[in-house]
mmCIF file of C-alpha atoms in Angstrom:
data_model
loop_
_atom_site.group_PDB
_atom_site.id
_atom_site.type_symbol
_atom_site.label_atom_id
_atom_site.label_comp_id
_atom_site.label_asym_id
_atom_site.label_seq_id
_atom_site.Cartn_x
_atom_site.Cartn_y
_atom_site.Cartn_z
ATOM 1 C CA UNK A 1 30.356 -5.845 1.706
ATOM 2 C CA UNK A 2 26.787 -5.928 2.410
ATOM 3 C CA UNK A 3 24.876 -3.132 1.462
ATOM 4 C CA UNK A 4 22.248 -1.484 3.302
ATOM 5 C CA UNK A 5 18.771 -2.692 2.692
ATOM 6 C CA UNK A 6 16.211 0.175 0.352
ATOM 7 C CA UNK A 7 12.343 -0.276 1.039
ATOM 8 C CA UNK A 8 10.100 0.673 -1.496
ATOM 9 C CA UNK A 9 6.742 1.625 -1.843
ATOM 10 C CA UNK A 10 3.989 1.967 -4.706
ATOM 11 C CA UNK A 11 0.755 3.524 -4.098
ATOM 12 C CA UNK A 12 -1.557 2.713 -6.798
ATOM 13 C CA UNK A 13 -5.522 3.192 -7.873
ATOM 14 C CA UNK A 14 -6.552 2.613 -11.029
ATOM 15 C CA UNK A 15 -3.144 3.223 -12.940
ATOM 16 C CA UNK A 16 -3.307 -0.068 -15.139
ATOM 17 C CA UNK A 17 -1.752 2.397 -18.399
ATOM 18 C CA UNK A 18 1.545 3.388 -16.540
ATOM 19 C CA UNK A 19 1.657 0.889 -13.103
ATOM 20 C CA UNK A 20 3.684 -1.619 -15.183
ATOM 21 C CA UNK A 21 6.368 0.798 -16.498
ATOM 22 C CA UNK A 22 6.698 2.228 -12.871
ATOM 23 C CA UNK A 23 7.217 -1.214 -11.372
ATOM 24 C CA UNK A 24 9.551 -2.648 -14.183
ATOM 25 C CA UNK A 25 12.008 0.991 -13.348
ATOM 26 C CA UNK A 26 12.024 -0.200 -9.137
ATOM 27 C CA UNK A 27 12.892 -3.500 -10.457
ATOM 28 C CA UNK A 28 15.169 -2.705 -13.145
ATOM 29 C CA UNK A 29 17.479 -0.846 -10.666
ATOM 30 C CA UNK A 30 21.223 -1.763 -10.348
ATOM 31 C CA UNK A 31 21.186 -1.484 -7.006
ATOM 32 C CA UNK A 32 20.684 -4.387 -4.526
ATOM 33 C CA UNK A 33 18.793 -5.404 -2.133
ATOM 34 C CA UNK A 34 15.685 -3.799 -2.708
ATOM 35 C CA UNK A 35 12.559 -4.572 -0.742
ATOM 36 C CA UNK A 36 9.877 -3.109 -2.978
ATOM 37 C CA UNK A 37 5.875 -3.190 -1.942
ATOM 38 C CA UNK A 38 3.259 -2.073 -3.734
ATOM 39 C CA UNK A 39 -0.307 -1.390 -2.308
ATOM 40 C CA UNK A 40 -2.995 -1.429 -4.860
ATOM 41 C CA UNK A 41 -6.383 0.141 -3.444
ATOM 42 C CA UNK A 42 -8.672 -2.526 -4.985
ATOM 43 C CA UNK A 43 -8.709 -1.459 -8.822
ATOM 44 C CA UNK A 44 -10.947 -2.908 -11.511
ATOM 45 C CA UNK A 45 -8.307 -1.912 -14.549
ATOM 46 C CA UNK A 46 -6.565 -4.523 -15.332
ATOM 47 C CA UNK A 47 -3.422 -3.308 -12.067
ATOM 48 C CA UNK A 48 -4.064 -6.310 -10.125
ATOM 49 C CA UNK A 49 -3.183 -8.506 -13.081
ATOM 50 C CA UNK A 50 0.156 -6.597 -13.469
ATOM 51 C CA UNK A 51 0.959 -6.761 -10.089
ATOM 52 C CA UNK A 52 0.486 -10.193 -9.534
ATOM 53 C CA UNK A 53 2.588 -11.025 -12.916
ATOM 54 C CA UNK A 54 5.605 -9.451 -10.777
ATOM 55 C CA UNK A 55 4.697 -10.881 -7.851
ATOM 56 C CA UNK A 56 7.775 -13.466 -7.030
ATOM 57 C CA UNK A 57 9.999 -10.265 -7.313
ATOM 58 C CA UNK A 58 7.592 -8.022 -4.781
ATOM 59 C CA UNK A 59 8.435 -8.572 -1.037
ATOM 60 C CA UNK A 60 4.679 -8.067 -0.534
ATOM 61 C CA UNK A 61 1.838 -6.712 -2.100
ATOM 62 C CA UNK A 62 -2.281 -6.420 -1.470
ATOM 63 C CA UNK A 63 -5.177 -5.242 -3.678
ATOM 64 C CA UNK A 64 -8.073 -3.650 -1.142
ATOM 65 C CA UNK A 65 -9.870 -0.416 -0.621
ATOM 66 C CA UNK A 66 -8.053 1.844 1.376
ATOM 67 C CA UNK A 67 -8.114 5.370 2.774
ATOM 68 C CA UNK A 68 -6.449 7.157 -0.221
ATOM 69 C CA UNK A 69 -2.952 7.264 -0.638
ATOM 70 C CA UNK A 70 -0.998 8.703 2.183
ATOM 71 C CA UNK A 71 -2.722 5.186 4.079
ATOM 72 C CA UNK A 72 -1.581 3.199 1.372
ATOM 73 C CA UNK A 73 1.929 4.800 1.133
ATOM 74 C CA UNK A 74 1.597 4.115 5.421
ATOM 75 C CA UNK A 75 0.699 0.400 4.934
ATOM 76 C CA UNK A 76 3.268 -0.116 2.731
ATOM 77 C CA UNK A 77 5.898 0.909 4.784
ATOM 78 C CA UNK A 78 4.392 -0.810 7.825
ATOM 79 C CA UNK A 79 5.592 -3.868 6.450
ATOM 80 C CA UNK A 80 9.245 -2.443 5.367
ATOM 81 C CA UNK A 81 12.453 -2.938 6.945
ATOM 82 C CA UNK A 82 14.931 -1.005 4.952
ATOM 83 C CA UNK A 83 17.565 1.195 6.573
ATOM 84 C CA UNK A 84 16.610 3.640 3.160
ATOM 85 C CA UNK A 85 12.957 4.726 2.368
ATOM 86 C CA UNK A 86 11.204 5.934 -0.112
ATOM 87 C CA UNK A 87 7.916 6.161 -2.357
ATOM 88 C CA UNK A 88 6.970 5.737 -5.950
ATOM 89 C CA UNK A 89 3.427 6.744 -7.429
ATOM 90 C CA UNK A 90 2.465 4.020 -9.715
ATOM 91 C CA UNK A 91 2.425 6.711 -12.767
ATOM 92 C CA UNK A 92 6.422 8.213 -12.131
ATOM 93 C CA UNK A 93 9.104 6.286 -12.430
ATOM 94 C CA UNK A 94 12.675 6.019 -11.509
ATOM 95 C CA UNK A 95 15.479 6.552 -14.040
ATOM 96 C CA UNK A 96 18.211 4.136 -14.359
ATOM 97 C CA UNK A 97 21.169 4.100 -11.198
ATOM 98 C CA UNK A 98 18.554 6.455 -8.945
ATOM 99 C CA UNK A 99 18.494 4.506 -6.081
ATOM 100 C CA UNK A 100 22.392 3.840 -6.233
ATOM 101 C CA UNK A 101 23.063 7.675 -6.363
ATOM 102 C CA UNK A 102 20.530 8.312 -3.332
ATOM 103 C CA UNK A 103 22.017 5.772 -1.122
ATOM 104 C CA UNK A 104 25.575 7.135 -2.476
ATOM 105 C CA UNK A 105 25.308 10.085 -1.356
ATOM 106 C CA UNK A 106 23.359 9.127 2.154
ATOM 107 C CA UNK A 107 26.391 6.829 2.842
ATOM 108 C CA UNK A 108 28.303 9.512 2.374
ATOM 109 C CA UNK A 109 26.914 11.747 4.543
ATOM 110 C CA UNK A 110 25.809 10.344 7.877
ATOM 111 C CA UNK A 111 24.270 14.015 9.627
ATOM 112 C CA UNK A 112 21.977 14.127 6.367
ATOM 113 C CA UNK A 113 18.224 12.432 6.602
ATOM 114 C CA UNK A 114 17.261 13.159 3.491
ATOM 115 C CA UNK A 115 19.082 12.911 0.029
ATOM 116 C CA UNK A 116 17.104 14.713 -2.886
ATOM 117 C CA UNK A 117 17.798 15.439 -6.764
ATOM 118 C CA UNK A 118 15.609 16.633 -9.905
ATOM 119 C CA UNK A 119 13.205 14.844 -11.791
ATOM 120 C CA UNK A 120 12.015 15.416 -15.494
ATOM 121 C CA UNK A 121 8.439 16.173 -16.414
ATOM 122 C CA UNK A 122 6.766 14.145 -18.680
ATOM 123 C CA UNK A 123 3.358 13.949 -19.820
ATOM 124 C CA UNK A 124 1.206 10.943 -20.421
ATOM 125 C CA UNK A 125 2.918 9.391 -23.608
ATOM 126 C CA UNK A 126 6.382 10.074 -21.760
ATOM 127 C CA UNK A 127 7.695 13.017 -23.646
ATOM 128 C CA UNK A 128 9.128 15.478 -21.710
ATOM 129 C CA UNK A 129 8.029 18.971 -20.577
ATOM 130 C CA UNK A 130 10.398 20.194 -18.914
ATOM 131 C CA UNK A 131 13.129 19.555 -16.064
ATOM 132 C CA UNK A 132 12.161 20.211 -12.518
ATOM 133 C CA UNK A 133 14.107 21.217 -10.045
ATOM 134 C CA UNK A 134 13.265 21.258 -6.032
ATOM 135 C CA UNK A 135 13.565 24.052 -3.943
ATOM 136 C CA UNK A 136 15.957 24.727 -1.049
ATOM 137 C CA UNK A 137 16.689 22.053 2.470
ATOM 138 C CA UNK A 138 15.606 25.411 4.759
ATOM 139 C CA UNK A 139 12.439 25.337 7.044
ATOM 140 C CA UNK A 140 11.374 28.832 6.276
ATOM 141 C CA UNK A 141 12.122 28.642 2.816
ATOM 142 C CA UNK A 142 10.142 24.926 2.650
ATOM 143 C CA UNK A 143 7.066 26.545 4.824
ATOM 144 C CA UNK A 144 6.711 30.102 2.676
ATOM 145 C CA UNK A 145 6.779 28.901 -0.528
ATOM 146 C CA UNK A 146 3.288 27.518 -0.709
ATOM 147 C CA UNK A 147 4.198 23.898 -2.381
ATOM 148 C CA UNK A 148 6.188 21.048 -1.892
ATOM 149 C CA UNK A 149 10.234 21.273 -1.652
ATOM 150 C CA UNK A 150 11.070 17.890 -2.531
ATOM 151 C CA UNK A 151 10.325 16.461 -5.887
ATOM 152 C CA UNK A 152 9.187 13.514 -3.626
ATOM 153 C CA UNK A 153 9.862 10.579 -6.393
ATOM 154 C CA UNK A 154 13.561 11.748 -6.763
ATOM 155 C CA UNK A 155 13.983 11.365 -3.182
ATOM 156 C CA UNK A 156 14.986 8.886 -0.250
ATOM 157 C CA UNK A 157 15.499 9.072 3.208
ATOM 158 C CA UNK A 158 16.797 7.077 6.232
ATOM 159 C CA UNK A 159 14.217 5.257 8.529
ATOM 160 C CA UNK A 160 15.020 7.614 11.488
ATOM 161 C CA UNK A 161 13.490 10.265 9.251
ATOM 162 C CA UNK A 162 10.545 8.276 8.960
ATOM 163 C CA UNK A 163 10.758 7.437 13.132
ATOM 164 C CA UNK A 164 11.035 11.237 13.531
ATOM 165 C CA UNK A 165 8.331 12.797 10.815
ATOM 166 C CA UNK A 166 6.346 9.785 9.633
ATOM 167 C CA UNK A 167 3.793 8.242 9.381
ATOM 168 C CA UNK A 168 2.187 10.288 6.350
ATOM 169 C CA UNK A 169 -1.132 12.095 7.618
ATOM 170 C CA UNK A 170 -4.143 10.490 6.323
ATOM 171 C CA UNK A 171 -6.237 13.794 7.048
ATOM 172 C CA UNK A 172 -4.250 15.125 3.592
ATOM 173 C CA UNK A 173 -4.287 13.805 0.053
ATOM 174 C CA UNK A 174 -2.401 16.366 -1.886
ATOM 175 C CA UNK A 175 -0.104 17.808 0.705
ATOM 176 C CA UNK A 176 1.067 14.729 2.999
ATOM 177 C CA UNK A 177 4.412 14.633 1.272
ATOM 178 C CA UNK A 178 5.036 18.347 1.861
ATOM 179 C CA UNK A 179 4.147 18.088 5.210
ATOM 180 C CA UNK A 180 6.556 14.949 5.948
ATOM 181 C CA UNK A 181 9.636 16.673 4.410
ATOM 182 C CA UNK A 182 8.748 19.671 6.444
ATOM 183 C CA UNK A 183 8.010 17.965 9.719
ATOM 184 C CA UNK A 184 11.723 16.562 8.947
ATOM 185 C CA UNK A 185 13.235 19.923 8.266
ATOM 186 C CA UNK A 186 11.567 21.436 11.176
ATOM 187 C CA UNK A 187 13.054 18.843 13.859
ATOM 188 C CA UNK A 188 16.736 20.328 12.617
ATOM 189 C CA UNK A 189 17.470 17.346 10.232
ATOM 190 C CA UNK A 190 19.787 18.050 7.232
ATOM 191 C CA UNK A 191 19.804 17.027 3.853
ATOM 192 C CA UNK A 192 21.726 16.321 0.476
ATOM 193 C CA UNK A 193 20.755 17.511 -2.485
ATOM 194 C CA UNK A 194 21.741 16.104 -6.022
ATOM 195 C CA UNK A 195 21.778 18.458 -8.814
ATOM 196 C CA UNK A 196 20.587 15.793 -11.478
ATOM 197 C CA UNK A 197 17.188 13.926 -12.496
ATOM 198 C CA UNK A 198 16.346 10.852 -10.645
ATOM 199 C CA UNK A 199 12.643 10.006 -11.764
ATOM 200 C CA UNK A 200 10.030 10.748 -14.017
ATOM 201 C CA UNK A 201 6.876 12.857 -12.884
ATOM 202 C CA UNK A 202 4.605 12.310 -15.313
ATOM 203 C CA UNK A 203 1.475 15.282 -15.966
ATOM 204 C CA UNK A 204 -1.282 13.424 -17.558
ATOM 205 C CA UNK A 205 -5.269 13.864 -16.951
ATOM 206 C CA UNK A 206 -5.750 11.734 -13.782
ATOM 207 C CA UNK A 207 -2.809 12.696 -11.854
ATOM 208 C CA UNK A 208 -2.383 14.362 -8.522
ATOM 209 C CA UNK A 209 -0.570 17.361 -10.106
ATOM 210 C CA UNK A 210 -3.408 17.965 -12.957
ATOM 211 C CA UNK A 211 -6.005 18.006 -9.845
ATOM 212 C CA UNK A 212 -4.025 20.899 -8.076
ATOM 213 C CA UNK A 213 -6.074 22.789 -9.664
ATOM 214 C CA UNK A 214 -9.106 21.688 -8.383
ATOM 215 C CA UNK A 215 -11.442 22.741 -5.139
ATOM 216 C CA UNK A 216 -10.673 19.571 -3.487
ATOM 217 C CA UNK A 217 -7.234 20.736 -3.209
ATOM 218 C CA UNK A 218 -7.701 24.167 -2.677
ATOM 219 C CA UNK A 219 -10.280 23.334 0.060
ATOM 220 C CA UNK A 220 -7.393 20.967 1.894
ATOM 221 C CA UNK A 221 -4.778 23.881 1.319
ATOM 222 C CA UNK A 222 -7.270 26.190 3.108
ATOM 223 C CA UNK A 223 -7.380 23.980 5.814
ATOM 224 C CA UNK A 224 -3.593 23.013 6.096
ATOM 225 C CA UNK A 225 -3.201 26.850 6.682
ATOM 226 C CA UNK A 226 -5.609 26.867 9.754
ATOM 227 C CA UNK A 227 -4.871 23.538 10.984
ATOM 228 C CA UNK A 228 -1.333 22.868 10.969
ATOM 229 C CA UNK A 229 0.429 26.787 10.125
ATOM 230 C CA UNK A 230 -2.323 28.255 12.292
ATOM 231 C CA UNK A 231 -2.901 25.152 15.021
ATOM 232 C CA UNK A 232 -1.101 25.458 18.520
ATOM 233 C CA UNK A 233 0.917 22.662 17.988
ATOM 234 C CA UNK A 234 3.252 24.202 15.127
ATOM 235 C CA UNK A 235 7.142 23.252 15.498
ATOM 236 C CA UNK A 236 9.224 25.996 17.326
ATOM 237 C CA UNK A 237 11.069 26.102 13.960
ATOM 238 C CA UNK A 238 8.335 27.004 11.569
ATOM 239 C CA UNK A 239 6.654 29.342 14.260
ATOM 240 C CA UNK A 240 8.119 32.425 12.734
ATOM 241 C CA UNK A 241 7.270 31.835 9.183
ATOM 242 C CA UNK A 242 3.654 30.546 10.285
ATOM 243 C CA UNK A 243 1.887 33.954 8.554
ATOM 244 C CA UNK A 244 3.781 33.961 5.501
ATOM 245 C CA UNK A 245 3.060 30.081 5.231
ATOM 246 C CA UNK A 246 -0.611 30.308 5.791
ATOM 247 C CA UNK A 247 -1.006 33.159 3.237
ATOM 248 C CA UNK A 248 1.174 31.169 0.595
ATOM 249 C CA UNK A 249 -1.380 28.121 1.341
ATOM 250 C CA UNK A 250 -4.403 30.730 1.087
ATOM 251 C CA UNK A 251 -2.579 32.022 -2.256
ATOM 252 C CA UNK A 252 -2.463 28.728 -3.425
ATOM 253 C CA UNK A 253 -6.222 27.980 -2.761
ATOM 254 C CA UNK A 254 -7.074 31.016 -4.306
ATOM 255 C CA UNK A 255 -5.155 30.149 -7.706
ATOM 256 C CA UNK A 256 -7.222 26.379 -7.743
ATOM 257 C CA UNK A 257 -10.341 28.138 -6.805
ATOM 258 C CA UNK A 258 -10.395 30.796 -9.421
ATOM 259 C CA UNK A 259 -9.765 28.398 -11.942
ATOM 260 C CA UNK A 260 -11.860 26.134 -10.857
ATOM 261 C CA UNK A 261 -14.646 28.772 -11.495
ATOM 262 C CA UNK A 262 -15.266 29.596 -7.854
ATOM 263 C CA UNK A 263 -14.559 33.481 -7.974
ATOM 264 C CA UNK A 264 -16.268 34.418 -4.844
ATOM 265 C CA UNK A 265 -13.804 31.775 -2.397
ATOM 266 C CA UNK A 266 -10.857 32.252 -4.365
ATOM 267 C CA UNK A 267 -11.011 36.112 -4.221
ATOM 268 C CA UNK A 268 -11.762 35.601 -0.059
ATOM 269 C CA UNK A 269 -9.098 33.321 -0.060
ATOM 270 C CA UNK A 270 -7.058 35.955 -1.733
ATOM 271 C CA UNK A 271 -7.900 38.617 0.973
ATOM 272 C CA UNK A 272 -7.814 36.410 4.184
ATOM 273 C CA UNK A 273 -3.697 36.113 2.418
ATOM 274 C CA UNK A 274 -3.086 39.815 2.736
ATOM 275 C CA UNK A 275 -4.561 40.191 5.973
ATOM 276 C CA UNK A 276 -1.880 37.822 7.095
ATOM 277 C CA UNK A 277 0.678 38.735 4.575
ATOM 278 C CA UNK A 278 0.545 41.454 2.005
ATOM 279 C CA UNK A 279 3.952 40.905 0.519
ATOM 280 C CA UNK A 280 3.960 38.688 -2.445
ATOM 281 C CA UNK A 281 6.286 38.531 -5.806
ATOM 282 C CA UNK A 282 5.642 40.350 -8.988
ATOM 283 C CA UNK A 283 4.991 37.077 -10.571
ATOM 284 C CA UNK A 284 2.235 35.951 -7.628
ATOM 285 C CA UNK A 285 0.071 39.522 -7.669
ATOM 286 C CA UNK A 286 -0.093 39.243 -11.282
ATOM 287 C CA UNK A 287 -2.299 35.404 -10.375
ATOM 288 C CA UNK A 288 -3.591 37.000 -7.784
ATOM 289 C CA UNK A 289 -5.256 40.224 -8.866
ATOM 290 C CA UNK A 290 -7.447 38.408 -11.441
ATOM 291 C CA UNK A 291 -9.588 36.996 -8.184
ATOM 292 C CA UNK A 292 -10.646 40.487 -7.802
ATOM 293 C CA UNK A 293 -12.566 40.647 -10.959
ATOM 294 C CA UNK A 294 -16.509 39.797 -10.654
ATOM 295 C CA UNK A 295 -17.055 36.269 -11.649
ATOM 296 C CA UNK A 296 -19.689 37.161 -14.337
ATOM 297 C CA UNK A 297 -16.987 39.131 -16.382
ATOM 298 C CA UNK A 298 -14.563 36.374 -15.932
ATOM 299 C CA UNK A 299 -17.006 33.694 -17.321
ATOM 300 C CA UNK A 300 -18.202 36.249 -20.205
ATOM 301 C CA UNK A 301 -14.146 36.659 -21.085
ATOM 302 C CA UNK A 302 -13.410 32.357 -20.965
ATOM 303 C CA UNK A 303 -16.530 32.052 -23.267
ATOM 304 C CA UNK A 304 -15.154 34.776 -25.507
ATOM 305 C CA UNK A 305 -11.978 32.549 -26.074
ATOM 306 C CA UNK A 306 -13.529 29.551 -26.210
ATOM 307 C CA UNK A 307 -15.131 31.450 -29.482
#
């Protein structure tokens, strides 16, 4: 029996140290057929080299400047045809039987879009941190909780999930994937979760998640608060946790700013989140009340440790 066709896409800048790993666990996969494209955004490392040394085995692949990674991750999947998508970041990789599980389980569940397992942390030479685990297939739960939902690299979904949600929006470069597996959620689309690892997300200097931390991202949190949580065009579904999502987001921006060193935006960041929301966890006042202190006791105290 034929089965169904998976599409595959790597995004990838400047990832020479770990791109060949993460294309040699796509190919390595026991599952067949997979389409598998990778779209390099015109690197200087050494990645084109490695890409094109797999190249027979790639259904297509380009090397060019591009628009960051949600267009690259679009691209990509412009020239797919799989019945089963799904993304790779050219420093993760898949464990061994992933894609068989996914498309298991999919199979095996026609009503659900989206099938979804763990993934195991790892940092830059591999060894793992710890094992992550995603949070509940619920739209309120997936727009209050400030993050993503879906450990995105342990994930894969039909194309009518991509029809309904996609294409990723290039106006975000940290929170596209959240916003994809939301926009999915929100249209009333179901989902399988698998309680086991399916991919490696590796923490190392130059990733995405080591940047969260960083005013870039705190700045687009701030504005995926006003823009999509506090924009007109919100789904009906996520209209009634829009508050509590926008002050998670603000929360969130606040954390990156603070340690980022901006102490005057993260602690108005902090307040513009209990104007909309003042409810928060034990564990998230506990972030959040250090915004509050003046900025030139905060840098006196880091210089004191760093003593």
């Amino acid at each position: 029996m034929t089965r169904p066709l998976v599409s595959i896409v790597t995004p990838s800048y400047e990832q020479a140290l770990f791109l060949e790993e993460t294309i040699r666990s796509v190919l390595d996969q026991d599952y067949e057929p997979i389409e598998y494209l990778v779209v390099d955004g015109g690197s200087t490392d050494g990645s084109i080299e490695i890409v094109r040394g797999y190249g027979e085995r790639l259904a297509w692949w380009t090397s060019e400047p591009d628009r960051g990674q949600a267009h690259a991750i679009n691209k990509g999947f412009e020239r797919s045809s799989g019945i089963y998508m799904g993304f790779v970041n050219s420093d993760d990789t898949l464990l061994p039987g992933s894609i068989s599980r996914l498309v298991e389980a999919l199979e095996r569940e026609p009503d659900a879009l989206v099938a979804f397992g763990d993934a195991l942390f790892v940092d830059a030479a591999g060894r793992l941190l710890r094992h992550g685990r995603p949070r509940v297939w619920e739209v309120g739960a997936m727009a209050r909780c400030g993050s993503g939902s879906v450990l995105q690299p342990s994930s894969l979904w039909r194309r009518e999930a991509w029809d309904l949600a996609g294409p990723m929006d290039e106006r975000y470069q940290y929170v596209f994937d959240t916003l994809f597996f939301l926009r999915v959620a929100a249209a009333g689309a179901g989902a399988r979760y698998l309680p086991e690892p399916f991919a490696t997300y590796r923490m190392h200097a130059e990733s995405k998640s080591a940047r969260m931390m960083e005013v870039p991202n705190a700045e687009e949190c701030l504005r995926f608060a006003d823009e999509y949580f506090g924009g007109a065009d919100v789904p009906e579904a996520v209209q009634p946790h829009a508050r509590a999502a926008r002050a998670a987001y603000y929360r969130r921006a606040a954390f990156g700013l603070y340690n980022a060193g901006s102490f005057g935006r993260a602690r108005r960041a902090f307040v513009r989140s209990l104007v909309l929301q003042p409810r928060m966890s034990r564990r998230t006042a506990k972030y959040m009340i250090r915004t509050l202190i003046p900025g030139p006791i905060v840098r006196i105290r880091r210089r004191l440790r760093r003593e």
